[in-house]
Tab-separated table of C-alpha atoms in Angstrom:
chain	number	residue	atom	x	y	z
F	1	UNK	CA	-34.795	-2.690	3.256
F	2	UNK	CA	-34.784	-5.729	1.641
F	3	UNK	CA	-36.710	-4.576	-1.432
F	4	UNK	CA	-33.782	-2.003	-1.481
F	5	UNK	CA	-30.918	-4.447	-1.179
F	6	UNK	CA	-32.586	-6.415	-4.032
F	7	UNK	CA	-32.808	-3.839	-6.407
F	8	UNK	CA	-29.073	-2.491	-5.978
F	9	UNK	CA	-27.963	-6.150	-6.494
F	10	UNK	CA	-29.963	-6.436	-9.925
F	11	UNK	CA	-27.466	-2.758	-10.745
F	12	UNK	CA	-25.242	-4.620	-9.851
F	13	UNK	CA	-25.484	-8.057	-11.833
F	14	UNK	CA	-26.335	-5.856	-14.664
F	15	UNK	CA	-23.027	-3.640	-14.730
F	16	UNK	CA	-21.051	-6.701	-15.907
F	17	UNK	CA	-22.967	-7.643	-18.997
F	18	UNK	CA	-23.058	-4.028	-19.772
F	19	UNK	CA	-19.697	-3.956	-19.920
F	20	UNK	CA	-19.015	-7.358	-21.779
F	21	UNK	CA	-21.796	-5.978	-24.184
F	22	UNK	CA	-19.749	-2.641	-24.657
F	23	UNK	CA	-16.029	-4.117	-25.232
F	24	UNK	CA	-17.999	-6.367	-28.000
F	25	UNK	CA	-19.641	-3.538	-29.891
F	26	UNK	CA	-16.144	-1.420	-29.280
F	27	UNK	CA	-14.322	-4.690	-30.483
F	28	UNK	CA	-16.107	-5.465	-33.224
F	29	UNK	CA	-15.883	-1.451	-34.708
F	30	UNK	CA	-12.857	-1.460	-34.334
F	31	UNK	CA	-12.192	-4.959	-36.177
F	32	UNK	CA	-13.261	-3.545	-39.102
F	33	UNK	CA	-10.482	-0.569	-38.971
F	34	UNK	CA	-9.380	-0.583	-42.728
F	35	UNK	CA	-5.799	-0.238	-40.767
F	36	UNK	CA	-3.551	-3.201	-40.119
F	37	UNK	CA	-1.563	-3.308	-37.075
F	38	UNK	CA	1.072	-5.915	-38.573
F	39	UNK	CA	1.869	-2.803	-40.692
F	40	UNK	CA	1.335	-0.289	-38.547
F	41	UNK	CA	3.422	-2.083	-36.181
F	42	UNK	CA	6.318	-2.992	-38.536
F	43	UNK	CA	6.006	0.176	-40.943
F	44	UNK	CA	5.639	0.326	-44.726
F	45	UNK	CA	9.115	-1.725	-45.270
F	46	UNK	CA	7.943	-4.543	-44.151
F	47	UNK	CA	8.163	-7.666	-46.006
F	48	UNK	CA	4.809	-10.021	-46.740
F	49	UNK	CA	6.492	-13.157	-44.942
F	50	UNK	CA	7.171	-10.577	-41.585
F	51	UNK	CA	3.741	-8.938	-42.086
F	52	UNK	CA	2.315	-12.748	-41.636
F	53	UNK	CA	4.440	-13.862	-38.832
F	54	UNK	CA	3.715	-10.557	-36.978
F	55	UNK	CA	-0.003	-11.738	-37.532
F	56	UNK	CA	0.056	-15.054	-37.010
F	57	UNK	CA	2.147	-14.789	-33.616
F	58	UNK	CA	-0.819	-11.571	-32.029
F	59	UNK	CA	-3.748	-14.161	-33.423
F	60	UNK	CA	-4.831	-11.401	-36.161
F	61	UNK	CA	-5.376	-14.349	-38.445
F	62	UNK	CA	-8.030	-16.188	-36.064
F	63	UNK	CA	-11.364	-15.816	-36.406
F	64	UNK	CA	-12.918	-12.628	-34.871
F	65	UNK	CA	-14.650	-14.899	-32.087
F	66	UNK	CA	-11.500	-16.427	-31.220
F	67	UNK	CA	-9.744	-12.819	-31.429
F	68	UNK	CA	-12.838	-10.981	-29.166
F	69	UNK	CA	-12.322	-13.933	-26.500
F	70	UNK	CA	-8.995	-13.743	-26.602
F	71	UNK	CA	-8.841	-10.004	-26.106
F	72	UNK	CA	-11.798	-10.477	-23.161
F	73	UNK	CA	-9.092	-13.302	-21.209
F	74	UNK	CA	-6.314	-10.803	-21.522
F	75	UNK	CA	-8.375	-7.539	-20.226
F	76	UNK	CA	-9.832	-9.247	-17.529
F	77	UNK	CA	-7.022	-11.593	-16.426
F	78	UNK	CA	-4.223	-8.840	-17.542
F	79	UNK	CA	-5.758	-5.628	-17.507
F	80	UNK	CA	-3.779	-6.018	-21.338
F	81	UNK	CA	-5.281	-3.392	-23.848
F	82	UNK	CA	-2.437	-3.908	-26.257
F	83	UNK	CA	0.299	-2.012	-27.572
F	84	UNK	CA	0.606	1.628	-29.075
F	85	UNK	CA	2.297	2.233	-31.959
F	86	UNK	CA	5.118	3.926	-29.648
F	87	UNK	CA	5.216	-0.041	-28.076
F	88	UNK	CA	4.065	1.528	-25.265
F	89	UNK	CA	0.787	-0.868	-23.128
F	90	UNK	CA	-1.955	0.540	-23.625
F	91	UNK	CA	-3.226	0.128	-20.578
F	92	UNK	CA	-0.097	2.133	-18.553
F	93	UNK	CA	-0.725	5.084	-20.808
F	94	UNK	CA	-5.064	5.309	-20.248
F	95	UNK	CA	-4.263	5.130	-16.409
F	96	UNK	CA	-1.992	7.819	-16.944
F	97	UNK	CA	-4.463	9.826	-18.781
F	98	UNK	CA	-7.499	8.816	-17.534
F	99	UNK	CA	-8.014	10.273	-13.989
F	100	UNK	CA	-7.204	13.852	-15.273
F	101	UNK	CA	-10.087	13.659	-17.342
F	102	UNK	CA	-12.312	12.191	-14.534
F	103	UNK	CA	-11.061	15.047	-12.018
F	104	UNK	CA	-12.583	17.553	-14.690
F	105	UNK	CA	-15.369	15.723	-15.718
F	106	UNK	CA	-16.891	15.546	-11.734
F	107	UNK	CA	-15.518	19.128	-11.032
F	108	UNK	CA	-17.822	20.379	-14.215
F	109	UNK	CA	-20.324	18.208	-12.837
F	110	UNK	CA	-20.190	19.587	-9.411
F	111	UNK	CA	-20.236	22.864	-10.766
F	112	UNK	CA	-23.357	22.692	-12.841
F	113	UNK	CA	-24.955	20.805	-10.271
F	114	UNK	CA	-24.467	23.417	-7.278
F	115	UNK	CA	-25.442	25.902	-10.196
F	116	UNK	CA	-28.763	24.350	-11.611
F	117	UNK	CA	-29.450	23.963	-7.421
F	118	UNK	CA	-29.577	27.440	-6.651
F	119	UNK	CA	-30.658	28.827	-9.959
F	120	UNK	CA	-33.504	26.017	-10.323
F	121	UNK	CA	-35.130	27.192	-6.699
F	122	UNK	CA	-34.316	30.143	-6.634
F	123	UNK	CA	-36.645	30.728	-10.321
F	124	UNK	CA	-39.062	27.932	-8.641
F	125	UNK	CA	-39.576	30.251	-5.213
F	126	UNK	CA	-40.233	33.390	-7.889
F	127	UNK	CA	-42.159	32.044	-9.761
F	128	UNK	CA	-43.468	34.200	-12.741
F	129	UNK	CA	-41.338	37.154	-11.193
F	130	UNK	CA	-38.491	39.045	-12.454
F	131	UNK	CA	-35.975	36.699	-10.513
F	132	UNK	CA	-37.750	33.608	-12.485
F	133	UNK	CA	-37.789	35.167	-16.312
F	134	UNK	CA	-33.959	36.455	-15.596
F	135	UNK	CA	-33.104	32.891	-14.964
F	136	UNK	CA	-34.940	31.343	-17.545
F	137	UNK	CA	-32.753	33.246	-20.175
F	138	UNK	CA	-29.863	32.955	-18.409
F	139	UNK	CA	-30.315	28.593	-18.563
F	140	UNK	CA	-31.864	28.875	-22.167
F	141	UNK	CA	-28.197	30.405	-23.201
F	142	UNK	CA	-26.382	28.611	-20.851
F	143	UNK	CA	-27.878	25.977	-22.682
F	144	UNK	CA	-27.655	27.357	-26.387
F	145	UNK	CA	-23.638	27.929	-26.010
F	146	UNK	CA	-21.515	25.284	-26.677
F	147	UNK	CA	-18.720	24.493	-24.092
F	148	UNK	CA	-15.670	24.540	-26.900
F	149	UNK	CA	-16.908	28.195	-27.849
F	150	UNK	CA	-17.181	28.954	-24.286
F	151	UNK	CA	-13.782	27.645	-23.859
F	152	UNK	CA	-12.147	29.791	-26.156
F	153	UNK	CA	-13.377	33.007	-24.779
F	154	UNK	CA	-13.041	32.126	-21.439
F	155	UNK	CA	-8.824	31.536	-22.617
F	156	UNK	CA	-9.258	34.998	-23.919
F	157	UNK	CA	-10.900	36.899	-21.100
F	158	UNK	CA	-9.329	35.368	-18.324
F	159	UNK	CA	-5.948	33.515	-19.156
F	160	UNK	CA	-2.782	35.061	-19.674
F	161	UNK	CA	-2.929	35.950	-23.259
F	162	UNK	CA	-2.727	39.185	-24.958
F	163	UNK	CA	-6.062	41.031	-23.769
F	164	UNK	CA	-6.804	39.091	-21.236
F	165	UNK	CA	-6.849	39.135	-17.224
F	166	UNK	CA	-4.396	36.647	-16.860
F	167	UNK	CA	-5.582	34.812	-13.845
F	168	UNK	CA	-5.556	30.999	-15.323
F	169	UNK	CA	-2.846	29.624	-17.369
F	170	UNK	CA	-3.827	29.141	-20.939
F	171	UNK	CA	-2.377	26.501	-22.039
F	172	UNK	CA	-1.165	23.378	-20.035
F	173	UNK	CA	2.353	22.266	-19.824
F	174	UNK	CA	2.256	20.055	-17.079
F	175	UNK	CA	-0.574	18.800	-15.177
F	176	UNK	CA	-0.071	18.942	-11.770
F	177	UNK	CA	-1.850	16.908	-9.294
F	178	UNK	CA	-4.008	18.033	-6.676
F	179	UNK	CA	-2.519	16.137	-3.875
F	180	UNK	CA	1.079	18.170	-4.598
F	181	UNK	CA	-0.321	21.813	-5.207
F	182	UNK	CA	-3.973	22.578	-4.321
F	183	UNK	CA	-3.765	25.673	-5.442
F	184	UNK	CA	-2.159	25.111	-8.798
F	185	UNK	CA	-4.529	22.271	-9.506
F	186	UNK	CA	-7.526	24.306	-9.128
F	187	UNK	CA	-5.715	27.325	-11.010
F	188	UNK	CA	-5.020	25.072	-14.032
F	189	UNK	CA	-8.684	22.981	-14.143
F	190	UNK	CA	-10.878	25.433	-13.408
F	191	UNK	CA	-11.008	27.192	-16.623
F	192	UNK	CA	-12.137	23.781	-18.547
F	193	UNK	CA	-14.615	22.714	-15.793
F	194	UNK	CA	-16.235	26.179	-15.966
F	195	UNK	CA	-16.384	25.738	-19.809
F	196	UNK	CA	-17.868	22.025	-19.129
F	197	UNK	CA	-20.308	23.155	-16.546
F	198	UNK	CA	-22.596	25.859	-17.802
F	199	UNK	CA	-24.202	24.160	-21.118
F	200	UNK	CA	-25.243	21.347	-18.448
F	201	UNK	CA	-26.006	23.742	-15.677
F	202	UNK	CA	-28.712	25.278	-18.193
F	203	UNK	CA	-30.116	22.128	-18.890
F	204	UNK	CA	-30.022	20.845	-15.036
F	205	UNK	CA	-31.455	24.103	-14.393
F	206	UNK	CA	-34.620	23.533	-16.098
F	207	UNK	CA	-34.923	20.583	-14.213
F	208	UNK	CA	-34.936	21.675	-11.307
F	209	UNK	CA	-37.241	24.515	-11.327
F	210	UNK	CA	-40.006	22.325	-13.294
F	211	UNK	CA	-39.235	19.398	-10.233
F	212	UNK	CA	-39.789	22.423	-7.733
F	213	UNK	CA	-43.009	23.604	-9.399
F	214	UNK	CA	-44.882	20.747	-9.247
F	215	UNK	CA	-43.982	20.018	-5.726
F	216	UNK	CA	-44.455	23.453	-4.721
F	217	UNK	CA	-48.466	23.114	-5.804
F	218	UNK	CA	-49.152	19.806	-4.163
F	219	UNK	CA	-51.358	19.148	-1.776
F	220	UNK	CA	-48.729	18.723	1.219
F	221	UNK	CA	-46.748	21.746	1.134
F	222	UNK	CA	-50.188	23.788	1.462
F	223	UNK	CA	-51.367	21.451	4.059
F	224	UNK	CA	-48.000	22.180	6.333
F	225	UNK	CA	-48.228	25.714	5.929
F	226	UNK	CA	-51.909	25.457	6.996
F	227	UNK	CA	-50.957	23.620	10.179
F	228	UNK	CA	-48.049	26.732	10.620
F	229	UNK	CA	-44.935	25.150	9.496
F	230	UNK	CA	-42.532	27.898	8.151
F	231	UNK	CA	-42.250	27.953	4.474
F	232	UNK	CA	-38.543	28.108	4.913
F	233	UNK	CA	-38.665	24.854	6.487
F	234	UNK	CA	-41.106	22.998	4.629
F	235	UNK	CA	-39.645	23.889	1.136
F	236	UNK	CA	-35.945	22.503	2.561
F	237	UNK	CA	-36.865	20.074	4.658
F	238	UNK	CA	-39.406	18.111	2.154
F	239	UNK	CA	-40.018	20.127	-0.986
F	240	UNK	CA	-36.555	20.211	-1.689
F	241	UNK	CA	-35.720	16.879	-0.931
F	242	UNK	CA	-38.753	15.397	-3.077
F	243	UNK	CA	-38.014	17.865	-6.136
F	244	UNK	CA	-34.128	16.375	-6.223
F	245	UNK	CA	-35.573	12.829	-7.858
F	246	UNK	CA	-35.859	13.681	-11.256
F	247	UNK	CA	-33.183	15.821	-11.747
F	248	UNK	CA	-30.825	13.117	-10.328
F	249	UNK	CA	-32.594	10.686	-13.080
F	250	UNK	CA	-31.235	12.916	-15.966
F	251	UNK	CA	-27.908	13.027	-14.201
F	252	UNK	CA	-26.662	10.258	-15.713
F	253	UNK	CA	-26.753	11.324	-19.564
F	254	UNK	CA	-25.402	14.677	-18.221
F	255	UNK	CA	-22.373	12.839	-16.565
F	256	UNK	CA	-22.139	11.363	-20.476
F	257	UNK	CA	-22.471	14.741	-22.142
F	258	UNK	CA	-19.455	15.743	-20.001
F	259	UNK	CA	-17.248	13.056	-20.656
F	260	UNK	CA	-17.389	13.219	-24.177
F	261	UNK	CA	-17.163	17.165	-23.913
F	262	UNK	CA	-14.536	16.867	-21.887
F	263	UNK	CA	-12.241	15.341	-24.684
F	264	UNK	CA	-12.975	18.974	-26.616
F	265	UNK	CA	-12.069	20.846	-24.066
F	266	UNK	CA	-8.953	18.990	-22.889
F	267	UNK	CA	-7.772	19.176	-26.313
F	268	UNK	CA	-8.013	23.331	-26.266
F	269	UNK	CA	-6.566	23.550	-23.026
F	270	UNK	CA	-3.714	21.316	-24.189
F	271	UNK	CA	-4.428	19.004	-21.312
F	272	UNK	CA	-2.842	15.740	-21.459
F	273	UNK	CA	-5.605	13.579	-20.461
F	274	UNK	CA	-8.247	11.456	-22.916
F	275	UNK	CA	-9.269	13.614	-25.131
F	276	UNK	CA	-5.271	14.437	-26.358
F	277	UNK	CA	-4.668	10.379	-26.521
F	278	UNK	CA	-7.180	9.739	-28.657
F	279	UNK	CA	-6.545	12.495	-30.786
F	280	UNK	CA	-2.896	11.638	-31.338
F	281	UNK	CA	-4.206	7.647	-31.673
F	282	UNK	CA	-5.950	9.223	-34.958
F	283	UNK	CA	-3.873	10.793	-36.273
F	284	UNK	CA	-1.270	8.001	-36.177
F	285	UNK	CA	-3.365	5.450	-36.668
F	286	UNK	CA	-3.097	3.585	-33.684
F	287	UNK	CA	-5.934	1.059	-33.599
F	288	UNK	CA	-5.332	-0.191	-30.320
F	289	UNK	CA	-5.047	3.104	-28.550
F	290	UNK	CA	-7.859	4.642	-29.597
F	291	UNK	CA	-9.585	1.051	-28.865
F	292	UNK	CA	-8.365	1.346	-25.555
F	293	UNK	CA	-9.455	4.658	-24.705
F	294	UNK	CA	-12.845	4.533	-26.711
F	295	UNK	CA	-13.259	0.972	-24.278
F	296	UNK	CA	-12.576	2.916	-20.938
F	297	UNK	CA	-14.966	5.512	-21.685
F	298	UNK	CA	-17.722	3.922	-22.426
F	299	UNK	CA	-17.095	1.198	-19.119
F	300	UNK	CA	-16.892	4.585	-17.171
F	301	UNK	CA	-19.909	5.927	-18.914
F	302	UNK	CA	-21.821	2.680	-17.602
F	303	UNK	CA	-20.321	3.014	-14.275
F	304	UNK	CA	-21.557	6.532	-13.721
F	305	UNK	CA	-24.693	5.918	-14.618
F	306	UNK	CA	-25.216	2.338	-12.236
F	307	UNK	CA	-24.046	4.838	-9.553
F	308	UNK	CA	-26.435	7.328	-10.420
F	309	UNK	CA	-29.378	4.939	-10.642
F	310	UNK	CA	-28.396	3.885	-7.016
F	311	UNK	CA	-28.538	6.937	-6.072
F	312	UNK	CA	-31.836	7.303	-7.199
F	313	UNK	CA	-32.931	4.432	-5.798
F	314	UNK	CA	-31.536	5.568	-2.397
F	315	UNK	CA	-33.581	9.009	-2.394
F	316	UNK	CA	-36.520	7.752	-4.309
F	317	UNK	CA	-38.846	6.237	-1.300
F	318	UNK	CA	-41.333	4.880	-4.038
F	319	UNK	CA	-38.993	2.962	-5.599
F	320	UNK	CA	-37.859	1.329	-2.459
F	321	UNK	CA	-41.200	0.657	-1.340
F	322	UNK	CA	-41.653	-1.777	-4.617
């Protein structure tokens, strides 16, 4: 146990200079943003002398040490992310924003996970069979289609458009949250999280039939059916459970993959989450939004992945044997 404890506190000490490293790289890309906030701030009519106050009084005119410190203080201390062209924080509109996209990043996640489960030992158990070669092509297209194609003809099967079934919404208004309309949430996100879910749910898939393979023709397994232990129970009860470390070590990057695919996909839905505010911090050349929102991605992107290597310290017994 205490092996275990001492390896989820060096995750731990190690999310913080993860993050510190990341707003420094996202800092420093962003310094060199050919755009000027003075004059994206006070428009093209600006004078020279206001230009230079308006710089002088946010500390654009210090050093780029000075400026990354003094952006560090105010995000830690202040949670301050600066100001939008719209002088809107930055902050108030990425909390606004941000936990839609999360919502349909995990459902896609959950999704393709509880897909690549039962496709992944289902093709393991058959082996060579019909079941197993049906599967493979199904996760080798899965895998081959890419989730803003997907997207789009999932809007025109299934959403009310001309053609289609109409059961989902195509297009997003208004988000509504889960806590005021169950139904309605899951009627407006699960369109994108489908689209989300089965390029990864190929992938995991693959995973998870190799993982089951190999523990499938060790040693053990025959061994318990030798001393009469049901096959049901031996594949659940251990094969199962020993096959699920390595597809939980590639769950990470897939958590990545559908964070950043998520922006796409919010962006075709019309969702008002990430992927729309950085899109409209482009196109208007807001520096600090898109900071902001580049910044929170990538610190959620880190976070995931601490939690996932937990994880797999938690179900990996080698690893807390060390």
């Amino acid at each position: 146990m205490s092996n275990l404890i001492r390896l989820i506190g060096r995750r731990l000490v190690a999310l913080p200079i993860m993050i510190v490293g990341v707003t420094f790289l996202v800092f420093v890309v962003m310094s060199f943003s050919p755009i000027d906030p003075a004059r994206l701030a006070l428009g093209e009519s600006a004078s020279p002398e206001a230009i230079d106050a308006y710089r002088d009084k946010n500390g654009l005119n210090d050093p780029l040490a000075i400026r990354y410190f003094t952006f560090l203080w105010r995000l830690v201390a202040h949670g301050d992310m600066g100001v939008t062209s719209g002088n809107q924080k930055v902050t108030d509109v990425v909390l606004q924003a941000f936990p839609i996209t999360m919502q349909l990043t995990f459902l896609g996640l959950f999704l393709a996970i509880i897909l690549a489960a039962v496709l992944g030992v289902v093709a393991a158990l058959y082996r060579d069979r019909w079941p197993d070669q049906a599967i493979r092509v199904v996760s080798i297209l899965s895998l081959a289609t890419p989730s803003f194609w997907l997207a789009i003809l999932l809007i025109q099967w299934l959403a009310n458009v001309p053609g289609g079934w109409g059961m989902f919404p195509a297009l997003l208004t208004d988000w509504v949250p889960l806590s005021e309309d169950p139904r309605m949430w899951l009627n407006q996100i699960a369109l994108p999280a489908i689209a989300l879910a089965v390029p990864v749910s190929g992938s995991l898939t693959r995973v998870v039939r190799t993982a089951m393979v190999e523990e499938l023709d060790k040693d053990y397994v025959r061994t318990a059916i030798g001393a009469g232990i049901p096959y049901r129970v031996v594949v659940s009860r251990n094969v199962f459970r020993n096959a699920l470390i390595t597809p939980v070590t590639v769950l990470g990057l897939r958590a990545g993959y559908l964070m950043g695919g998520a922006v796409i996909i919010e962006i075709i839905f019309n969702i008002q989450a990430m992927g729309q505010l950085i899109l409209d911090g482009v196109k208007r050349n807001d520096v600090f939004l898109v900071q902001g929102v580049t910044l929170t991605v990538a610190i959620a992107f880190i976070v995931v992945n601490i939690v996932v290597d937990l994880l797999y310290v938690l179900v990996n017994p080698r690893i807390r044997s060390v």
